[in-house]
Coordinates of C-alpha atoms in Angstrom, one line a residue:
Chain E
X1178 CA -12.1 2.3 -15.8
X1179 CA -13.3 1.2 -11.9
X1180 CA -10.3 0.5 -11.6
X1181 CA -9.7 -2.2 -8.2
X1182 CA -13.2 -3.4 -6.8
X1183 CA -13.6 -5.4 -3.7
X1184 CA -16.2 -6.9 -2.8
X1185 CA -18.0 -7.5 -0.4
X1186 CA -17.6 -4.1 1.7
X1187 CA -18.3 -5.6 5.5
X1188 CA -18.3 -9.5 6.5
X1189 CA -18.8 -11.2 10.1
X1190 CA -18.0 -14.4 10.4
X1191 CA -18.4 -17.4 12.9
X1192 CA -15.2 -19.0 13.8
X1193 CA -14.6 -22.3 11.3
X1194 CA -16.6 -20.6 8.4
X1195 CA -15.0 -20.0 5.2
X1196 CA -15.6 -17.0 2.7
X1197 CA -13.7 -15.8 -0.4
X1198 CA -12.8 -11.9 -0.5
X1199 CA -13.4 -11.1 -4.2
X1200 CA -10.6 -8.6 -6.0
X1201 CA -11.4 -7.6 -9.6
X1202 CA -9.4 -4.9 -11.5
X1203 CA -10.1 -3.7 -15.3
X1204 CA -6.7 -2.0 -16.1
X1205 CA -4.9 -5.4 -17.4
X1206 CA -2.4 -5.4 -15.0
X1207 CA -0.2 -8.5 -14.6
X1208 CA 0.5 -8.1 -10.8
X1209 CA -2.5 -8.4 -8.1
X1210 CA -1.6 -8.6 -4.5
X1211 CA -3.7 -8.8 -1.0
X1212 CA -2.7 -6.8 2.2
X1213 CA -4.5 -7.4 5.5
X1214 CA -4.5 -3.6 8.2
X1215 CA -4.8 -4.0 11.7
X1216 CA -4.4 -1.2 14.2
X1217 CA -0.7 0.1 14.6
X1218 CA 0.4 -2.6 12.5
X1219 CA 0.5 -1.0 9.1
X1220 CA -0.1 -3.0 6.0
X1221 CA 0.9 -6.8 5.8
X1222 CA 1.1 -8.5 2.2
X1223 CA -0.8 -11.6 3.0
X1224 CA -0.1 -13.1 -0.9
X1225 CA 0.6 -12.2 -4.4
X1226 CA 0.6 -13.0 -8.3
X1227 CA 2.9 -11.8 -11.1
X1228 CA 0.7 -13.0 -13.6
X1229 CA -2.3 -15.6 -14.0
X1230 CA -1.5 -19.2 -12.8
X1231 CA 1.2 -17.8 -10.8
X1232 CA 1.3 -16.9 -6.9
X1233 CA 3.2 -16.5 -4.1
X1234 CA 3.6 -15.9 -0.8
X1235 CA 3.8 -12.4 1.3
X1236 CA 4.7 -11.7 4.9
X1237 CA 1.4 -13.5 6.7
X1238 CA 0.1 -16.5 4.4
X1239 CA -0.8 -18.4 7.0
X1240 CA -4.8 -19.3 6.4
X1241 CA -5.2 -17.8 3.3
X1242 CA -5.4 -19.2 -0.1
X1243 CA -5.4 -17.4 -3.4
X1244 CA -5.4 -18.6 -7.5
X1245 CA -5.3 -16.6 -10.4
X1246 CA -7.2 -18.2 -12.9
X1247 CA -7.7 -14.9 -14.9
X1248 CA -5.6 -11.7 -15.6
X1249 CA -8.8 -9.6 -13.4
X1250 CA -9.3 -11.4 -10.6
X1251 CA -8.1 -12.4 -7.6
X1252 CA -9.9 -13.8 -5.2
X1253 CA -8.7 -14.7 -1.6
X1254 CA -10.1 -17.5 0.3
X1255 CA -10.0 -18.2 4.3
X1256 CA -10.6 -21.7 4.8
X1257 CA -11.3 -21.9 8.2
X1258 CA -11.7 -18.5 9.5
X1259 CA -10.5 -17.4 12.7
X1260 CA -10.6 -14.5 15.2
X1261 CA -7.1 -13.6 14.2
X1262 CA -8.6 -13.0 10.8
X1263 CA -11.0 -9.6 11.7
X1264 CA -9.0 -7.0 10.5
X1265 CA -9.5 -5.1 6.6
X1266 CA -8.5 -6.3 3.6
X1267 CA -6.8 -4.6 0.7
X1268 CA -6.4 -5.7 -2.9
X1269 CA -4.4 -3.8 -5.4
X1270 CA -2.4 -4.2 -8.9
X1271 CA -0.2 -2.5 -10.9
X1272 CA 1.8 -3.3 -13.9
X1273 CA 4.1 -5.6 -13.6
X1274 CA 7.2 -3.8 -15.3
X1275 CA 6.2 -0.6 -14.2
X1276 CA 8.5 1.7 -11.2
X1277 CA 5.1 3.5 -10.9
X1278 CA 2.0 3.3 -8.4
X1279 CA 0.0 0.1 -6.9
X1280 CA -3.9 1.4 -7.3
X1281 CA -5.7 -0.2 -4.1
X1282 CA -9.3 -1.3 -3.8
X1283 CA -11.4 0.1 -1.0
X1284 CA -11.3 -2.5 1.4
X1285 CA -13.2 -5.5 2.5
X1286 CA -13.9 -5.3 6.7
X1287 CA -14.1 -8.9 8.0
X1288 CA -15.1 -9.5 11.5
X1289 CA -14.6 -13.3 12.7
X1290 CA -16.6 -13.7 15.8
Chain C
X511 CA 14.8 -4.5 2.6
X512 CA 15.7 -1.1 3.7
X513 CA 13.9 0.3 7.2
X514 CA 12.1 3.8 7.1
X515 CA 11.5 5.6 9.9
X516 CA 9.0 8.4 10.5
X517 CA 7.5 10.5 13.1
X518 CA 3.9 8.9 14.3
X519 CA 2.5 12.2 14.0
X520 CA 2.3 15.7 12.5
X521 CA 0.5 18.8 12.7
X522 CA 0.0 21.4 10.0
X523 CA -1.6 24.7 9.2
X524 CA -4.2 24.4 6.2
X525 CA -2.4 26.6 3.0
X526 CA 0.8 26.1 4.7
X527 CA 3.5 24.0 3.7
X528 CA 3.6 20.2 5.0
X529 CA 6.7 18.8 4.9
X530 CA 6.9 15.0 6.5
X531 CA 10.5 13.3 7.3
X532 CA 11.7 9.9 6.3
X533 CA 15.1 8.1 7.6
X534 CA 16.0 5.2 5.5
X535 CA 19.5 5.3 6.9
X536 CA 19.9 1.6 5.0
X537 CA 18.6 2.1 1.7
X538 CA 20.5 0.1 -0.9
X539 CA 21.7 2.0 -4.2
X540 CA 19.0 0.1 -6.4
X541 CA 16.0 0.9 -4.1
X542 CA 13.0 3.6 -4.5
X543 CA 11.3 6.1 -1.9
X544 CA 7.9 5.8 -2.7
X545 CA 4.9 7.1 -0.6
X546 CA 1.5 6.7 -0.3
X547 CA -1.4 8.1 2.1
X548 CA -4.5 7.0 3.4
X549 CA -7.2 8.8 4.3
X550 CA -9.2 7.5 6.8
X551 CA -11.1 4.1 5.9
X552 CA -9.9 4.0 2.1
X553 CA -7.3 2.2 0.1
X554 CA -4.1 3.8 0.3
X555 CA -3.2 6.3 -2.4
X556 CA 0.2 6.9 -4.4
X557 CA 1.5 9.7 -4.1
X558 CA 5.3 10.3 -5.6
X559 CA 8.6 8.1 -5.7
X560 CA 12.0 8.7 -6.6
X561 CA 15.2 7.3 -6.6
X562 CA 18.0 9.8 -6.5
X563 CA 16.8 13.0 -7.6
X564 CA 14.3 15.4 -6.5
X565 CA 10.9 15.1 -8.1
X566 CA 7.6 17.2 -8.0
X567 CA 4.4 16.1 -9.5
X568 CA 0.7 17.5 -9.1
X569 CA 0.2 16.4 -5.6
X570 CA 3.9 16.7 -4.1
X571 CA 7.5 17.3 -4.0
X572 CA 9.9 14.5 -3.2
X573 CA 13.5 15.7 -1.4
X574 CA 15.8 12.9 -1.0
X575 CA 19.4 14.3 0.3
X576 CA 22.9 13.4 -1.7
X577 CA 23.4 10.2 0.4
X578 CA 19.9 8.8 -0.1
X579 CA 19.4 7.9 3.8
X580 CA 16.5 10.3 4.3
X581 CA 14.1 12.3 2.0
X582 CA 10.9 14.5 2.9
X583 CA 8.0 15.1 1.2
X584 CA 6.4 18.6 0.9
X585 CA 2.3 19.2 0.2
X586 CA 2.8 23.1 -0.8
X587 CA -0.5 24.0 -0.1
X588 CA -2.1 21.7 2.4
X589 CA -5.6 21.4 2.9
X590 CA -8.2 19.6 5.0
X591 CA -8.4 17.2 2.6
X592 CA -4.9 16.4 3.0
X593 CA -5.3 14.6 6.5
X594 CA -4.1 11.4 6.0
X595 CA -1.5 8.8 7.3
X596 CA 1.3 9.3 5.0
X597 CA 3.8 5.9 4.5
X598 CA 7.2 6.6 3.5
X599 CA 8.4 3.0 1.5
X600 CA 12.0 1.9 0.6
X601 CA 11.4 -0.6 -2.5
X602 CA 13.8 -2.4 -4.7
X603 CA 13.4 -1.8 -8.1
X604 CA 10.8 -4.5 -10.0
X605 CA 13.0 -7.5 -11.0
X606 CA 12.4 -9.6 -13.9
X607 CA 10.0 -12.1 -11.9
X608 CA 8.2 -8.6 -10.7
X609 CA 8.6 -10.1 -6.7
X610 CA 7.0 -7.5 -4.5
X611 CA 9.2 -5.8 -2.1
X612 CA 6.6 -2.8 -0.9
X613 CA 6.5 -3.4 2.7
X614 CA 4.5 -0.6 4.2
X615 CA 5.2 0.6 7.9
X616 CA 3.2 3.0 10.6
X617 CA 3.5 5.8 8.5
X618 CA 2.9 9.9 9.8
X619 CA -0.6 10.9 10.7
X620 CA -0.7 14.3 9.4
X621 CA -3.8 16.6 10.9
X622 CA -4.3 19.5 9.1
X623 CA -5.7 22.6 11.0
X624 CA -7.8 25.4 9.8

């Protein structure tokens, strides 16, 4: 299995563009969630989805937009991106049911300029 | 959701023992320790959880005292490999909607020396 994928691996950005952060696993796992890290701030949850067609909102939503069309993927989508924004991105899944470990992807690095 | 708290930072022999602290003075009886670590630049990485009793796996040991409001984790043998920020978590358990409740904090950067 490749378990969670991410791509792509570094972004810059111009204030105002948009760009979808791609998050694919392979293990069939129900939940998918998206976590932004800045420095001394930990890991937020930006968004999440229990299962395709269904999503929700984290700690941060604001200026981000997700779907979940498929069980694998994903995606999260910055409409109008921001300065704000630059920071690195983490994906990960798990089973839904399951007390056991989230796998995380290796990050996405956007820099909005 | 339950508050941890940890030291920022750590320091610890390499083949010695590392044993981080975690207060979760608030924990609620249906919620999990879990922690993770990340080394530097990658996705974090699970490491153990528990709820009321002690647990050991490959990587780690997982102490959490009688009354639940702290725990501490233990690398028996750490190595150079095992620098990493370490994130102690308070969860609830996964309902029947599966909401997420992992809310990750600062965490202990744990250097370890040879």
């Amino acid at each position: 299995n490749a378990g969670v994928t991410q791509t792509p691996k570094f972004q810059v950005l111009k204030t105002g563009q948009s760009m979808t952060l791609q998050c694919a696993q392979d293990m069939n796992h129900e939940y998918m969630s998206w976590y932004r890290q800045d420095p001394g701030m930990g890991l937020r949850l930006i968004h999440y989805s229990v299962g395709a067609g269904i999503t929700d909102q984290g700690e941060v939503p604001n200026g981000y937009n997700v779907s979940r069309s498929t069980t694998e993927d994903f995606p999260l989508r910055l409409l109008s991106a921001a300065p704000s924004q630059t920071s690195v991105y983490f994906c990960a899944s798990r089973n839904s049911l399951s007390y056991n470990e989230q796998f995380f992807g290796p990050g996405t690095r956007l820099t909005v300029l | 959701d339950a508050k941890t708290t940890q030291p920022p930072s750590m320091d610890c022999a390499e083949g010695r023992a590392a044993n981080l602290p975690c207060n979760h003075s608030t924990i609620s009886g249906n919620e999990y320790v879990y922690w993770y670590r990340q080394i530097h630049s990658q996705g974090p990485q699970y490491i153990i959880h528990g709820l009321k009793n002690n647990e050991t796996n490959e990587m780690a040991s997982l102490i959490i005292t009688e009354d639940r409001k702290s725990s501490t984790l233990i690398l028996p043998h750490a190595t150079l490999r095992d620098t990493a920020v370490y994130y102690c978590i308070v969860r609830v358990g996964v309902t029947q909607g599966g909401s997420e409740k992992l809310v990750f904090g600062k965490g202990t950067k744990l250097t370890v020396n040879p």
